Coordinates of C-alpha atoms in Angstrom, one line a residue:
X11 CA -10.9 -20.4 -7.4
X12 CA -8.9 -18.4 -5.4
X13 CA -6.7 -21.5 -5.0
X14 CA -5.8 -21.8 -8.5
X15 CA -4.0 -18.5 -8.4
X16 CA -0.6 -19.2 -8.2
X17 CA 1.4 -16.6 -6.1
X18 CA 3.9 -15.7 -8.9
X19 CA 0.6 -15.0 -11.0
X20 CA 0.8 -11.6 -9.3
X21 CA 2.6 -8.8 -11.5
X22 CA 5.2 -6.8 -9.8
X23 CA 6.4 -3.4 -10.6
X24 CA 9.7 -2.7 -11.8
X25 CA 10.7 -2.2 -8.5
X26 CA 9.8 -5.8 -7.3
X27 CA 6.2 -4.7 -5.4
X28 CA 4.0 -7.3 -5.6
X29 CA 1.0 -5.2 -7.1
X30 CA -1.4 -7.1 -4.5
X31 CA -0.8 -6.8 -1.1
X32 CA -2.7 -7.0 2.2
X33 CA -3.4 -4.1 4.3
X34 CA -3.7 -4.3 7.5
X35 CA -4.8 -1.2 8.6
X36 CA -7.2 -1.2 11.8
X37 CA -6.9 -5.1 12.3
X38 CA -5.9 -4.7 16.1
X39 CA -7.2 -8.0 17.7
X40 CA -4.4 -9.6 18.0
X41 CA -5.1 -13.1 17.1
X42 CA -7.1 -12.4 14.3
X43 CA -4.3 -10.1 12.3
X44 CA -2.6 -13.4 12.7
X45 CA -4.7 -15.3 10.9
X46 CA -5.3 -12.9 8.4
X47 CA -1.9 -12.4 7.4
X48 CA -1.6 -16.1 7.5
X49 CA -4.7 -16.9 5.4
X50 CA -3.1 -14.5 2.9
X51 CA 0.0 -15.7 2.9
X52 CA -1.0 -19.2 2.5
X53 CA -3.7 -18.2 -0.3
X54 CA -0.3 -16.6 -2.8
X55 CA -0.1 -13.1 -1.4
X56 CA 3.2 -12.2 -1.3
X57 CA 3.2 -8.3 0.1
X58 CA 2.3 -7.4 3.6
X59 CA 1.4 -3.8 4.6
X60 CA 1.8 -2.6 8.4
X61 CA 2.4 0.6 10.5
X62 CA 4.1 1.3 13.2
X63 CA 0.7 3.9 14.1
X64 CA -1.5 0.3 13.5
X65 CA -0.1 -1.4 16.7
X66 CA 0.0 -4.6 14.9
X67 CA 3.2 -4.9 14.0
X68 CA 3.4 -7.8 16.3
X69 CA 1.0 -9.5 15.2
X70 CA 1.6 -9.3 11.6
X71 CA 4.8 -11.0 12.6
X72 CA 3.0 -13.8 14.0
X73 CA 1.2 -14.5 10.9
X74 CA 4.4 -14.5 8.1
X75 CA 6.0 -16.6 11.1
X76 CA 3.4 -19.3 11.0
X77 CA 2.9 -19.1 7.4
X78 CA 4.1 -22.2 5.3
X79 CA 6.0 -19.3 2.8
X80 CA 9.5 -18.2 3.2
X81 CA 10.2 -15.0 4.4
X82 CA 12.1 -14.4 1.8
X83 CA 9.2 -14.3 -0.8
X84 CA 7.2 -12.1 1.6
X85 CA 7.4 -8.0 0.6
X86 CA 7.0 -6.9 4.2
X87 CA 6.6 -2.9 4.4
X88 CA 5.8 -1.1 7.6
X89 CA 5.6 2.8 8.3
X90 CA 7.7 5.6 10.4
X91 CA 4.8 7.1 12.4
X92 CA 5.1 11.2 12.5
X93 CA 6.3 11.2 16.3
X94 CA 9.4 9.3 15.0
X95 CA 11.0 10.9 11.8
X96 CA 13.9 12.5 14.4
X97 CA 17.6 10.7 12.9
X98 CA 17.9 8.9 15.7
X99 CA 14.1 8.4 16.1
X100 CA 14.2 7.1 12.3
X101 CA 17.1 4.3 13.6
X102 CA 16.1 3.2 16.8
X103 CA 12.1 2.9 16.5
X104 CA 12.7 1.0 12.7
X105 CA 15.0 -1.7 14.5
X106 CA 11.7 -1.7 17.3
X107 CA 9.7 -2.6 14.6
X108 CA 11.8 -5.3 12.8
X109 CA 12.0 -6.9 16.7
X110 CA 8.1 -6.7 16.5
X111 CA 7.9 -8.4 13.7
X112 CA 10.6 -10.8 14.1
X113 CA 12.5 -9.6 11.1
X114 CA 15.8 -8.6 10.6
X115 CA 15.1 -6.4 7.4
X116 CA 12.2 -4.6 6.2
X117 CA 11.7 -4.7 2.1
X118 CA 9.7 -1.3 2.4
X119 CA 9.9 1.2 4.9
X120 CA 7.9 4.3 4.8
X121 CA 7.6 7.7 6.0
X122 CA 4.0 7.5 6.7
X123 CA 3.5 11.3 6.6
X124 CA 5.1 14.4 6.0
X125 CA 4.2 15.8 9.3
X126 CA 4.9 16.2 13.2
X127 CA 9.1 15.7 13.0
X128 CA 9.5 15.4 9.1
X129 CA 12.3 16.8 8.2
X130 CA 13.3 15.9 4.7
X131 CA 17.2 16.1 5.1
X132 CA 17.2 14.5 8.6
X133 CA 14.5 11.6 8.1
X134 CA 15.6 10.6 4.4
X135 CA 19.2 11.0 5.7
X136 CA 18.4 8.3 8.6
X137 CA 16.5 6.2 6.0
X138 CA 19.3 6.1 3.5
X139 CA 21.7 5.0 6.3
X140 CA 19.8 2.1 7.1
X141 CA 18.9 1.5 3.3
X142 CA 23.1 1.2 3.3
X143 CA 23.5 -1.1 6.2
X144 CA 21.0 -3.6 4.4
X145 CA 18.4 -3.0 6.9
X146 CA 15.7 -1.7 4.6
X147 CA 15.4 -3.1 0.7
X148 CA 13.9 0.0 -0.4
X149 CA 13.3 3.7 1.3
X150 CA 9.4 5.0 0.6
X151 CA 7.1 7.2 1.4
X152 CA 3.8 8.2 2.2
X153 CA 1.0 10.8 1.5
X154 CA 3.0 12.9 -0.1
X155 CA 2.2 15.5 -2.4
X156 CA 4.1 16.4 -5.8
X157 CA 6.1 18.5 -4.5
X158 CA 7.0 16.7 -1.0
X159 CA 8.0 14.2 -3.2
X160 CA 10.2 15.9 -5.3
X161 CA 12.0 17.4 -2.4
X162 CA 12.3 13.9 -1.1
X163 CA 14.2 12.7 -4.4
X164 CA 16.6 15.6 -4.3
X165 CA 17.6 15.1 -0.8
X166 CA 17.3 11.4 -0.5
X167 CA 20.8 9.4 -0.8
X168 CA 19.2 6.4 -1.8
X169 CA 16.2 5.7 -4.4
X170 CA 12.1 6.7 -3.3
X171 CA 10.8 3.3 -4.8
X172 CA 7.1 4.6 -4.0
X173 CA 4.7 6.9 -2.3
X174 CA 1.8 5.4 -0.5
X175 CA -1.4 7.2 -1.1
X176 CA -5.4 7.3 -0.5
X177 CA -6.0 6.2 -4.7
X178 CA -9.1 4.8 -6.1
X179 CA -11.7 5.5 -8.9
X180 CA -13.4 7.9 -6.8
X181 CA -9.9 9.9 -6.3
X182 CA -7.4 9.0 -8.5
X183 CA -4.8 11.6 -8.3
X184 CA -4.1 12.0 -11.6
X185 CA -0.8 14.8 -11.2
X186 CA 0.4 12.7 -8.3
X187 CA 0.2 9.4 -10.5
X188 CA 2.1 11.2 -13.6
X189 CA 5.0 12.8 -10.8
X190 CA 5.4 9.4 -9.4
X191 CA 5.8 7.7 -13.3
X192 CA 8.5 10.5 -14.4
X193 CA 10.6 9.9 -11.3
X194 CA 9.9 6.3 -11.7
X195 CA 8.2 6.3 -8.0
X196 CA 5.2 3.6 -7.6
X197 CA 2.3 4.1 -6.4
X198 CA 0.5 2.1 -3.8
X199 CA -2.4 2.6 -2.8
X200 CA -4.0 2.3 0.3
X201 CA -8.1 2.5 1.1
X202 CA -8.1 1.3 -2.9
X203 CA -12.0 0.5 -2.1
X204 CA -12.6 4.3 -0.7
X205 CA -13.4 2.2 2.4
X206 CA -17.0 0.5 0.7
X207 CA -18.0 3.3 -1.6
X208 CA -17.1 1.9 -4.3
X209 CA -19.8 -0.8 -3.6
X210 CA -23.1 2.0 -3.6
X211 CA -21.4 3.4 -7.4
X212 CA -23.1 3.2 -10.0
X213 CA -20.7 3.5 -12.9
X214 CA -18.5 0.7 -11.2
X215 CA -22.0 -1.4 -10.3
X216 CA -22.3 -1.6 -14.1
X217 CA -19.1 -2.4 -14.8
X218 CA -19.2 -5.5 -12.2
X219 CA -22.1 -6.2 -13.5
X220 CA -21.1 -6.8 -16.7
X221 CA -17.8 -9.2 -15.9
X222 CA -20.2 -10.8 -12.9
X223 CA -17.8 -9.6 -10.2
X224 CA -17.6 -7.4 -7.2
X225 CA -17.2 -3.7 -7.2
X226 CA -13.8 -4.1 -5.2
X227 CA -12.5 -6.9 -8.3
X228 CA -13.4 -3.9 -10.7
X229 CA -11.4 -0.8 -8.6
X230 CA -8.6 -3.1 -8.1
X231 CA -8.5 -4.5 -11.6
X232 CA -8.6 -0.5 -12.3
X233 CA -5.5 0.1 -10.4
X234 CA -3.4 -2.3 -11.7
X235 CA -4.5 -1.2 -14.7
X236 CA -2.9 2.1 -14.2
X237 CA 0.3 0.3 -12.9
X238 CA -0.8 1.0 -9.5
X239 CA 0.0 -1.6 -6.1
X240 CA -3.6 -2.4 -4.2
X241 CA -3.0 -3.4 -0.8
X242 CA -7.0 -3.4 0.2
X243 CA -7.6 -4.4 4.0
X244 CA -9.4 -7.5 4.5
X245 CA -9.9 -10.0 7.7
X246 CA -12.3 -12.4 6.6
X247 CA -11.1 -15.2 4.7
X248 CA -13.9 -14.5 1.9
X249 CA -12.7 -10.9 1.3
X250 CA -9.1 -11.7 1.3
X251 CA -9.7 -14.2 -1.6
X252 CA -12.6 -11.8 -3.5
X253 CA -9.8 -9.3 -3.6
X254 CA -7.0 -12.0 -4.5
X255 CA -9.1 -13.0 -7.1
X256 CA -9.2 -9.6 -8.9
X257 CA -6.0 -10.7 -10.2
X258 CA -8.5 -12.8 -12.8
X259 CA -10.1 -9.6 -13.9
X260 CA -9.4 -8.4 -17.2
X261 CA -11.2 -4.9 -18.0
X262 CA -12.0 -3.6 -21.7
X263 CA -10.4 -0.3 -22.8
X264 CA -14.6 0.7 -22.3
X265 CA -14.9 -0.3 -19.0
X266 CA -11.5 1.4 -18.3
X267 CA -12.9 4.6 -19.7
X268 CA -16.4 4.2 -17.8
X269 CA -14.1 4.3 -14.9
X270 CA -11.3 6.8 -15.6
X271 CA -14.7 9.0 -16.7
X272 CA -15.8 9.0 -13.1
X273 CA -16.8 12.5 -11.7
X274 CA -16.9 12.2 -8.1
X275 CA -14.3 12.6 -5.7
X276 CA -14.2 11.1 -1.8
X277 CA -11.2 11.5 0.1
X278 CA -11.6 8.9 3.1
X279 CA -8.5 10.1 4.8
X280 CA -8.0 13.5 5.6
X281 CA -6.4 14.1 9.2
X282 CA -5.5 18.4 9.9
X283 CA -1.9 17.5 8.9
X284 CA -2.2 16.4 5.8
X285 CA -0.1 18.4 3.5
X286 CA -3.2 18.9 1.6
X287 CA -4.5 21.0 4.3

């Protein structure tokens, strides 16, 4: 089935983000983020998530080079890891990374947290010179809270076209999401399965139940519901199409309110610098 889903059958955002993409986050053997980003490619996903923190830069680039797709149709996004938000940190490790990934642009590059060198003048300065020498399609950034990100717009030369959070039904940031609609900031969101929880859930088990899909076709069906980018990690050929095929799922306005009606909350990633903390 997953075959009949044309890749343009994916909705963007009004910013252009593919509102699928594939995270790669923890895929570290080499060969086989290859052949995920490959399989993914070739299956009609057309946005790739990597960090410069997930060592696989590399190979990500391997898999959109052996792709039958154009890099051109590929969102590619990759993250400034904490150690490397200095200016001239910001310049010289992003041009590392497009090396690594055998790129010579980026169409998303994130500050991945607010953290360690951050400095909001500094790091969005260095950002929005590369966003003006064509280098980078759009400036983003990551974990931050309603008010990082406002102090981020302020200072920031060129547009924030999203902020890359932890979002699913069993936290979905409702503040953040409104903050991020008024400043017309997407949100993408990363561990958008709460990294399996939403499997053992009842409310969600019900819901899937009912349309005779998975629990991860119902939270990501949810998201892009809400107008929020999924870019769920998968290796596996058979979980890279489940979740491509989510893109099928049409929820009710009940099953959207069984959902938004969720009480629990699980925050899967919480390191001690979080800005949270």
């Amino acid at each position: 089935m997953a075959d009949e889903i044309a890749a343009d059958f994916c909705p963007r955002t009004s910013n252009g983000i593919p509102m699928l993409g594939l995270g790669t986050w923890q895929n570290e053997d080499p060969e086989a983020c290859a052949e995920s980003v490959r399989t993914a490619l070739e299956m009609g996903y057309r946005h790739v998530d990597t960090a410069q923190a997930y060592d696989n830069e590399a190979a990500v680039g391997e898999g959109l080079a052996s792709a039958d797709v154009d890099r051109e149709e590929v969102f590619l996004a990759t993250k400034l890891w904490i150690d490397n938000l200095g200016a001239d940190d910001v310049a010289e490790t992003a041009r590392e990374s497009m090396d690594r990934l055998g790129v010579d642009y980026l169409d998303m590059l994130y500050v991945h947290w607010p953290a360690g060198e951050y400095d909001p003048e500094e790091t969005l300065g260095a950002l929005s010179e590369l966003y003006d020498e064509g280098l980078i399609e759009n400036v983003g950034v990551s974990n931050f809270m309603p008010e990082d990100l406002e102090t981020a717009i302020d200072v920031c030369d060129a547009p924030i076209a999203a902020n890359q959070v932890e979002l699913h039904p069993l936290l979905q940031q409702p503040e953040l999401r409104e903050t991020c609609e008024n400043y017309d900031v997407d949100v993408v969101a990363y561990s958008p399965l709460a990294r399996g929880q939403v499997f053992n859930h009842e409310g969600l088990q019900n819901v899937a139940a009912r349309h005779g899909v998975s629990e991860a076709q119902v939270s990501l069906a949810w998201l892009r519901e809400k107008g929020v980018v999924a870019i769920p990690k998968a290796t596996g050929e058979d979980h890279i199409e489940d979740n491509w095929e989510s893109l099928l799922v049409e929820l009710d306005r009940s099953d959207v309110d069984t959902i938004d009606n969720i009480d629990d909350v699980s925050r899967e990633v919480d390191p001690d610098f979080a800005p949270w903390n």
